[in-house]
CSV table of C-alpha atoms (C1' of nucleotides) in Angstrom, one decimal:
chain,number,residue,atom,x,y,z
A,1,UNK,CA,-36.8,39.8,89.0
A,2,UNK,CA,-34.1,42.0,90.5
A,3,UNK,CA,-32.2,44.0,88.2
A,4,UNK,CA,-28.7,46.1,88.7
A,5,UNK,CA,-26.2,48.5,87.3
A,6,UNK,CA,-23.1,49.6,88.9
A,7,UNK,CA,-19.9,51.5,86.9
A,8,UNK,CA,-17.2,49.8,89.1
A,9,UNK,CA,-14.3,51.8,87.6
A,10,UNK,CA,-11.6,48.9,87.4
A,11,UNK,CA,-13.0,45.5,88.3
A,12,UNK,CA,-9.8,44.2,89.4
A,13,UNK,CA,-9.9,47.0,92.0
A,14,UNK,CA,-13.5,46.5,92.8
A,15,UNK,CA,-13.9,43.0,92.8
A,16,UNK,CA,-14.6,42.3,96.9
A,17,UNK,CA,-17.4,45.0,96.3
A,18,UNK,CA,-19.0,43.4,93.8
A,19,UNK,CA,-18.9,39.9,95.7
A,20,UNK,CA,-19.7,41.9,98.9
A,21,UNK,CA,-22.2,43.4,97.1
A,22,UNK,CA,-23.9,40.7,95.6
A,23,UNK,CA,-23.6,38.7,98.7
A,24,UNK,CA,-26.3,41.0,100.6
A,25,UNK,CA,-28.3,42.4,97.4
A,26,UNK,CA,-28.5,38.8,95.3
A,27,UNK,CA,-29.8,40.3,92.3
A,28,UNK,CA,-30.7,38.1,89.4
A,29,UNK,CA,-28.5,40.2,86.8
A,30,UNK,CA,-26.2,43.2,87.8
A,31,UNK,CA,-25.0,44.7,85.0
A,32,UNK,CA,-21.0,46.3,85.4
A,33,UNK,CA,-19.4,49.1,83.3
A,34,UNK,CA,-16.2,50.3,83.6
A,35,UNK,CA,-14.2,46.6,84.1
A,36,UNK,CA,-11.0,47.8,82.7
A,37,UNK,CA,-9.9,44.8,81.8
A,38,UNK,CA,-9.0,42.2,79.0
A,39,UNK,CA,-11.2,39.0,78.5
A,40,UNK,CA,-8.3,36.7,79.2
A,41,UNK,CA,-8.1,38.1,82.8
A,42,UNK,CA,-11.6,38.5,83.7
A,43,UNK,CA,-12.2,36.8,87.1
A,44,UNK,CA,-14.8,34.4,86.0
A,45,UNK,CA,-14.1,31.8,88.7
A,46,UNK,CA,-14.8,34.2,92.0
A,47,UNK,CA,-18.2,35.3,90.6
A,48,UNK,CA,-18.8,31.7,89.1
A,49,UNK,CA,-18.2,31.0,93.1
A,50,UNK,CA,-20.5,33.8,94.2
A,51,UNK,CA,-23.3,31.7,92.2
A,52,UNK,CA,-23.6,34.4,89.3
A,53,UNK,CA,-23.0,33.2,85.5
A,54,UNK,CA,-21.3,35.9,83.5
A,55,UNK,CA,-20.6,36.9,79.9
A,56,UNK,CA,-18.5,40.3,79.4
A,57,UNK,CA,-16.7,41.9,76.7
A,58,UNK,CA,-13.2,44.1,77.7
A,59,UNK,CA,-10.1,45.6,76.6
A,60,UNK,CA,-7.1,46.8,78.4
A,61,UNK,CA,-7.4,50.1,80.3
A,62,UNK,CA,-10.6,51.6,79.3
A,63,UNK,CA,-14.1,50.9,79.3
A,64,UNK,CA,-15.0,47.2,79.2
A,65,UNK,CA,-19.3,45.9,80.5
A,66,UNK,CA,-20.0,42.7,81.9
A,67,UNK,CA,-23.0,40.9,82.7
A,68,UNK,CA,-23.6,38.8,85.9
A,69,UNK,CA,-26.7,36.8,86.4
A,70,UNK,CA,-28.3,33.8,88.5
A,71,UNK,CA,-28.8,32.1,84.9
A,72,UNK,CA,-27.2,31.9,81.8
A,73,UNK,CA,-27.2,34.8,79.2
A,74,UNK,CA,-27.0,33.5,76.3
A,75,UNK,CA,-27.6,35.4,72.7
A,76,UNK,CA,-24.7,37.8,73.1
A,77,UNK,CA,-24.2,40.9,71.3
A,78,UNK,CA,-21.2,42.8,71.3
A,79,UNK,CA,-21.1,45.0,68.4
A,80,UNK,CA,-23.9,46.8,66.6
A,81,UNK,CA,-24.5,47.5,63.0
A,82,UNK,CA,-22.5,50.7,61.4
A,83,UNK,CA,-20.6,51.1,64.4
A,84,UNK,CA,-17.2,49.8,64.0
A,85,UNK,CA,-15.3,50.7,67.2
A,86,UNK,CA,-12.6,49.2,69.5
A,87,UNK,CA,-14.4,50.6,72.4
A,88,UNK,CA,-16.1,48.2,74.1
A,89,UNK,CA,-19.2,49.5,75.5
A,90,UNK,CA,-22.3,47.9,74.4
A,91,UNK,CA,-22.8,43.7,75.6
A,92,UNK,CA,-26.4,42.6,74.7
A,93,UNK,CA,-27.8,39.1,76.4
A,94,UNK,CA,-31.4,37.3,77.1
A,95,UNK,CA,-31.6,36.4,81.1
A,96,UNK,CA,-34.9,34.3,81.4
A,97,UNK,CA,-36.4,35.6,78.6
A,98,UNK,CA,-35.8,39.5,79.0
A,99,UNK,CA,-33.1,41.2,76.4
A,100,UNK,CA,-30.7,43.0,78.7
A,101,UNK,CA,-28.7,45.4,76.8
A,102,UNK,CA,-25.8,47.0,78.9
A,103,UNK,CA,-24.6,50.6,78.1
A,104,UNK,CA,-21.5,52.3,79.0
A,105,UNK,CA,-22.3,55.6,77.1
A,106,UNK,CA,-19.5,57.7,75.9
A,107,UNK,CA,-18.9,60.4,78.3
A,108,UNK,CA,-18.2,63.4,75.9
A,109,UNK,CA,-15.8,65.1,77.4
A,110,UNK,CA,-17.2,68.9,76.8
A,111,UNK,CA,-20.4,70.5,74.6
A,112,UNK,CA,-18.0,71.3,71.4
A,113,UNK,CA,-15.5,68.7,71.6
A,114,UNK,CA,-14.7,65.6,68.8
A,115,UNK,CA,-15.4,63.2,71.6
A,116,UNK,CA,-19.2,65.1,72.1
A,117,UNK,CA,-19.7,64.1,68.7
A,118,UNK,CA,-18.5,61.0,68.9
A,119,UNK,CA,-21.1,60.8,71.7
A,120,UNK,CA,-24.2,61.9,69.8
A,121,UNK,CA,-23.4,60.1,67.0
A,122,UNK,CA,-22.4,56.9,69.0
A,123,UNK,CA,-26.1,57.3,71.0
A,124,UNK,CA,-28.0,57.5,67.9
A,125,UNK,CA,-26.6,54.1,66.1
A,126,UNK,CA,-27.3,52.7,69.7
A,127,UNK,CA,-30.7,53.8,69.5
A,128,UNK,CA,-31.2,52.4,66.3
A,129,UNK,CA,-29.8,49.2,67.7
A,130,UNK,CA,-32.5,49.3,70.9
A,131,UNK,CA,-35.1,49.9,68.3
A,132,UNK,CA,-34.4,46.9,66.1
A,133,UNK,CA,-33.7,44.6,69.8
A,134,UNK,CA,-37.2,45.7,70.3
A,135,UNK,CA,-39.0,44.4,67.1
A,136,UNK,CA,-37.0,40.8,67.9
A,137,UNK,CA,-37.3,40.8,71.6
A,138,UNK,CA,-40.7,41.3,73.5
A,139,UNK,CA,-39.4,42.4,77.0
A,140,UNK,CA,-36.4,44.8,77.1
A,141,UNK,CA,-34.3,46.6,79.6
A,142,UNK,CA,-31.4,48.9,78.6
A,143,UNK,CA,-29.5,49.7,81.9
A,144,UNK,CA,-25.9,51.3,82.4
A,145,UNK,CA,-24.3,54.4,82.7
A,146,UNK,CA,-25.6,56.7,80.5
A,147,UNK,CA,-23.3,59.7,81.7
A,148,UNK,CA,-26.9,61.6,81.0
A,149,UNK,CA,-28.6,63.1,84.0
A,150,UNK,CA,-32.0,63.0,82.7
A,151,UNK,CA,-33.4,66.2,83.4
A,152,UNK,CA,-32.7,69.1,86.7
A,153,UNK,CA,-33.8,66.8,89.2
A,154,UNK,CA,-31.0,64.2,88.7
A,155,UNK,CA,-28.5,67.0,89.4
A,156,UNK,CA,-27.4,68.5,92.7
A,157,UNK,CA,-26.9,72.5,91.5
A,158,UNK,CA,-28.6,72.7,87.9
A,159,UNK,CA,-27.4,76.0,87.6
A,160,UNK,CA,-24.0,75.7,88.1
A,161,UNK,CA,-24.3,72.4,85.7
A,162,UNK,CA,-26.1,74.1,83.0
A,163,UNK,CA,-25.8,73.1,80.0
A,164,UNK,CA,-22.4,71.3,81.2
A,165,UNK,CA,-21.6,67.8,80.1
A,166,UNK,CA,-23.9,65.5,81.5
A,167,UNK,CA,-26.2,67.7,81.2
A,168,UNK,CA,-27.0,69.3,77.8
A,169,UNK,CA,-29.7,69.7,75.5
A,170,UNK,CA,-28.5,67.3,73.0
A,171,UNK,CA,-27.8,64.5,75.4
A,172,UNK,CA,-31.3,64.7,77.1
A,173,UNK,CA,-33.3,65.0,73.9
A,174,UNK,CA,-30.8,61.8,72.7
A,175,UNK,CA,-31.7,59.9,76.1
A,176,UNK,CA,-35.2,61.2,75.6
A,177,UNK,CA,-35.6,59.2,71.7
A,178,UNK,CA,-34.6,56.1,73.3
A,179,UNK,CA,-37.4,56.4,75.8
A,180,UNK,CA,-39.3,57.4,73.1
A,181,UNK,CA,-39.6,54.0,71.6
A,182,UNK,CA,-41.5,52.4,74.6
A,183,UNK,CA,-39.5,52.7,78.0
A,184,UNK,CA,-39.6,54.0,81.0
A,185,UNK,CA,-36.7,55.6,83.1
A,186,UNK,CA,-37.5,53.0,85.9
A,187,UNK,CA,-36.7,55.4,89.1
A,188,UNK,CA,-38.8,58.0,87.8
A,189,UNK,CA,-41.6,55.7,87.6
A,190,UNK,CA,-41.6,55.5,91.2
A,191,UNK,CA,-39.9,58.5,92.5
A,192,UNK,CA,-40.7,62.1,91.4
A,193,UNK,CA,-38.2,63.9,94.1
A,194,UNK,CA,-34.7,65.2,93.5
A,195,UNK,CA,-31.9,64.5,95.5
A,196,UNK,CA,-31.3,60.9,94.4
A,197,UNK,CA,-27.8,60.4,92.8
A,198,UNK,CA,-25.9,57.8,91.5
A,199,UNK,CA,-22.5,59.4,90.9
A,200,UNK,CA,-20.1,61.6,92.9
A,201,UNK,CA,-17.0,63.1,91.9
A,202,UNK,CA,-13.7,61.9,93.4
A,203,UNK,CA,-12.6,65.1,93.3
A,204,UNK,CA,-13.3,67.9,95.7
A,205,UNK,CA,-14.9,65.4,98.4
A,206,UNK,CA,-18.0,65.3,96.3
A,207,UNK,CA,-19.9,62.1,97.9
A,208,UNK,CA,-19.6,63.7,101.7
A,209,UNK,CA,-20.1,67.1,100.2
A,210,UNK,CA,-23.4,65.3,97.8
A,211,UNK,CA,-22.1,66.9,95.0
A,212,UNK,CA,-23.7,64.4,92.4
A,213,UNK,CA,-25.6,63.4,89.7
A,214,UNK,CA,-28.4,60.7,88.7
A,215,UNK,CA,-26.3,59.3,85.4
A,216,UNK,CA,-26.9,55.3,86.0
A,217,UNK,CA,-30.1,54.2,84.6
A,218,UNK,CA,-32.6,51.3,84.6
A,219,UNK,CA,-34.8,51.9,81.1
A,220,UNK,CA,-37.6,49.2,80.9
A,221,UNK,CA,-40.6,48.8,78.6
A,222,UNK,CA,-43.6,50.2,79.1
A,223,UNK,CA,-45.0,46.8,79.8
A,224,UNK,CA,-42.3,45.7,82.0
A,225,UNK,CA,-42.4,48.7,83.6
A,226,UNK,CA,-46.2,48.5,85.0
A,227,UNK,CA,-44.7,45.8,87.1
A,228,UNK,CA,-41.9,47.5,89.1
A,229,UNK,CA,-42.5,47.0,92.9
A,230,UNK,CA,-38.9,48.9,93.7
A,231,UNK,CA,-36.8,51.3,92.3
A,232,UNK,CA,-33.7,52.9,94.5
A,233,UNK,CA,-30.2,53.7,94.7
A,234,UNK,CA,-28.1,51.8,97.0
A,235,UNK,CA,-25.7,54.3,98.5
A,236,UNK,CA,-23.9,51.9,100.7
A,237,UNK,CA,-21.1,50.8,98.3
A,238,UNK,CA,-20.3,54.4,98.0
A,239,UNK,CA,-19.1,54.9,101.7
A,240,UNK,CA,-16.6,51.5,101.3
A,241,UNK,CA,-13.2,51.7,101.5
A,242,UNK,CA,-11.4,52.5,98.1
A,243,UNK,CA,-15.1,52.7,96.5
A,244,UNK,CA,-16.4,53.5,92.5
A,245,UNK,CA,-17.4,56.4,92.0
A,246,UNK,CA,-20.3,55.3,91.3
A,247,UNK,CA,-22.7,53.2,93.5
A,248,UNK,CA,-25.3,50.4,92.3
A,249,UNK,CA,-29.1,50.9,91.0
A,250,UNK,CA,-31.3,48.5,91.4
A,251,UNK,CA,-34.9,47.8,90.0
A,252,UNK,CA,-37.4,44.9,91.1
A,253,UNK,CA,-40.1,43.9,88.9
A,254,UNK,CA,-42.7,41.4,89.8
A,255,UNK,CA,-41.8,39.4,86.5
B,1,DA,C1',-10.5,80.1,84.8
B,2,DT,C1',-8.5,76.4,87.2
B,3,DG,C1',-8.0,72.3,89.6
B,4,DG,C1',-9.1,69.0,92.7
B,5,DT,C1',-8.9,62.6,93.0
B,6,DG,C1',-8.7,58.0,91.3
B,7,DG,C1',-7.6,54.1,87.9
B,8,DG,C1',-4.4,52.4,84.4
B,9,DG,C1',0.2,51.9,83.6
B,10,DA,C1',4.5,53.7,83.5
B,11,DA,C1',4.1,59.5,80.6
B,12,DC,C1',-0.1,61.0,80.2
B,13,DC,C1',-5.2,59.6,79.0
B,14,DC,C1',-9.7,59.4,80.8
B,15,DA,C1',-13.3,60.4,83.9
DNA sequence: ATGGTGGGGAACCCA
């Protein structure tokens, strides 16, 4: 079982990459963040076409997570207890038997702010969510963007991003209770090198310049995670014209 | 300390 996660940033705009994408990759589920887009105008029938089932959950302008796979999700979650919020960033859904829960994690803005609060406090009620998915589903991955570089590794100059956003205390040690219930960071179980990013900045010519950081994530259970055969980031997308700014990561199980 | 680029949508918000 191939899984993916890729933080398009406007599906409209990034619609040929996905298709091109999934073309060439044929994951069973890739799970997208960032769509930008209301329900009424998500392009169903071109991924239908591509040979992908989909269920998604959008609003206009912001946010927005969708998941694509070879068979039907079905059970879908879209909002979690004590979390009321327009925002929509959390879609949960069983693909052949494995929970996939899709995360588009609040990026925080700056250590201090209302919306790094809103962050914390948002990633602990999803915690409690994964927790309770886990008691009623056996085999669990949590994938997205996370906008949480995992530790120094995951981060091109650690100095200069010390203790920036992305990369605080309090978001590591948040990311670090969700592993915490039984999963593994699904890279790392493979790789134990830095260098390997999955974000650049638009700005400042960060890809070329590989200004990045590690930030999307494939979390899988402990027991899932024993068989992973592959774990990698696909860079390619990244050098398209008009690309995300992010680029896709992928995770193979022998499941 | 600031601002750079890109998407959305039509002046700024968000990243």
């Amino acid at each position: 079982m191939k899984i993916a996660s890729w933080n398009v940033n406007s599906l409209k705009v990034r619609l040929d990459h996905v298709l091109q994408w999934l073309d060439t990759a044929q994951p069973d589920v890739l799970a997208l963040q960032e769509t930008k887009m209301t329900d009424d105008v998500f392009p169903l029938e071109a991924i239908r076409q591509a040979g992908y089932q989909v269920v998604f959950s959008g609003q206009k302008t912001y946010n927005g997570v969708a998941i694509l796979a070879k068979s039907q999700p079905e059970d879908v979650i879209t909002d979690i207890p004590d979390l009321d919020d327009p925002q929509r960033r959390i879609l949960a859904a069983t693909v052949d038997d494995v929970r996939i829960i899709d995360l588009y994690v609040v990026n925080g803005s700056a250590p201090g702010t209302e919306k790094f609060a809103y962050k914390l406090d948002w990633l602990n009620k999803v915690t409690a969510f994964i927790e309770q998915q886990k008691t009623e589903y056996e085999d669990v991955v949590v994938l997205g963007d996370f906008n949480i570089a995992p530790d120094d590794r995951d981060v091109h100059d650690p100095v200069k991003w010390h203790e920036k956003i992305l990369c605080t205390t309090e978001e590591r040690q948040a990311l670090n209770r969700i592993l915490d219930l039984g999963f593994q960071d699904s890279f790392r179980y493979l790789h134990d090198e830095d260098g390997f990013f999955s974000w650049w900045d638009y700005r400042m010519n960060g890809f070329a310049r590989g200004l990045g950081l590690r930030i999307d994530l494939i979390l899988s259970t402990d027991e899932m995670s024993e068989a992973i055969t592959a774990s990698y980031i696909d860079v390619e997308p990244r050098k398209w014209e008009r690309p995300s700014d992010h680029t896709p990561v992928v995770t193979e199980f022998d499941w």
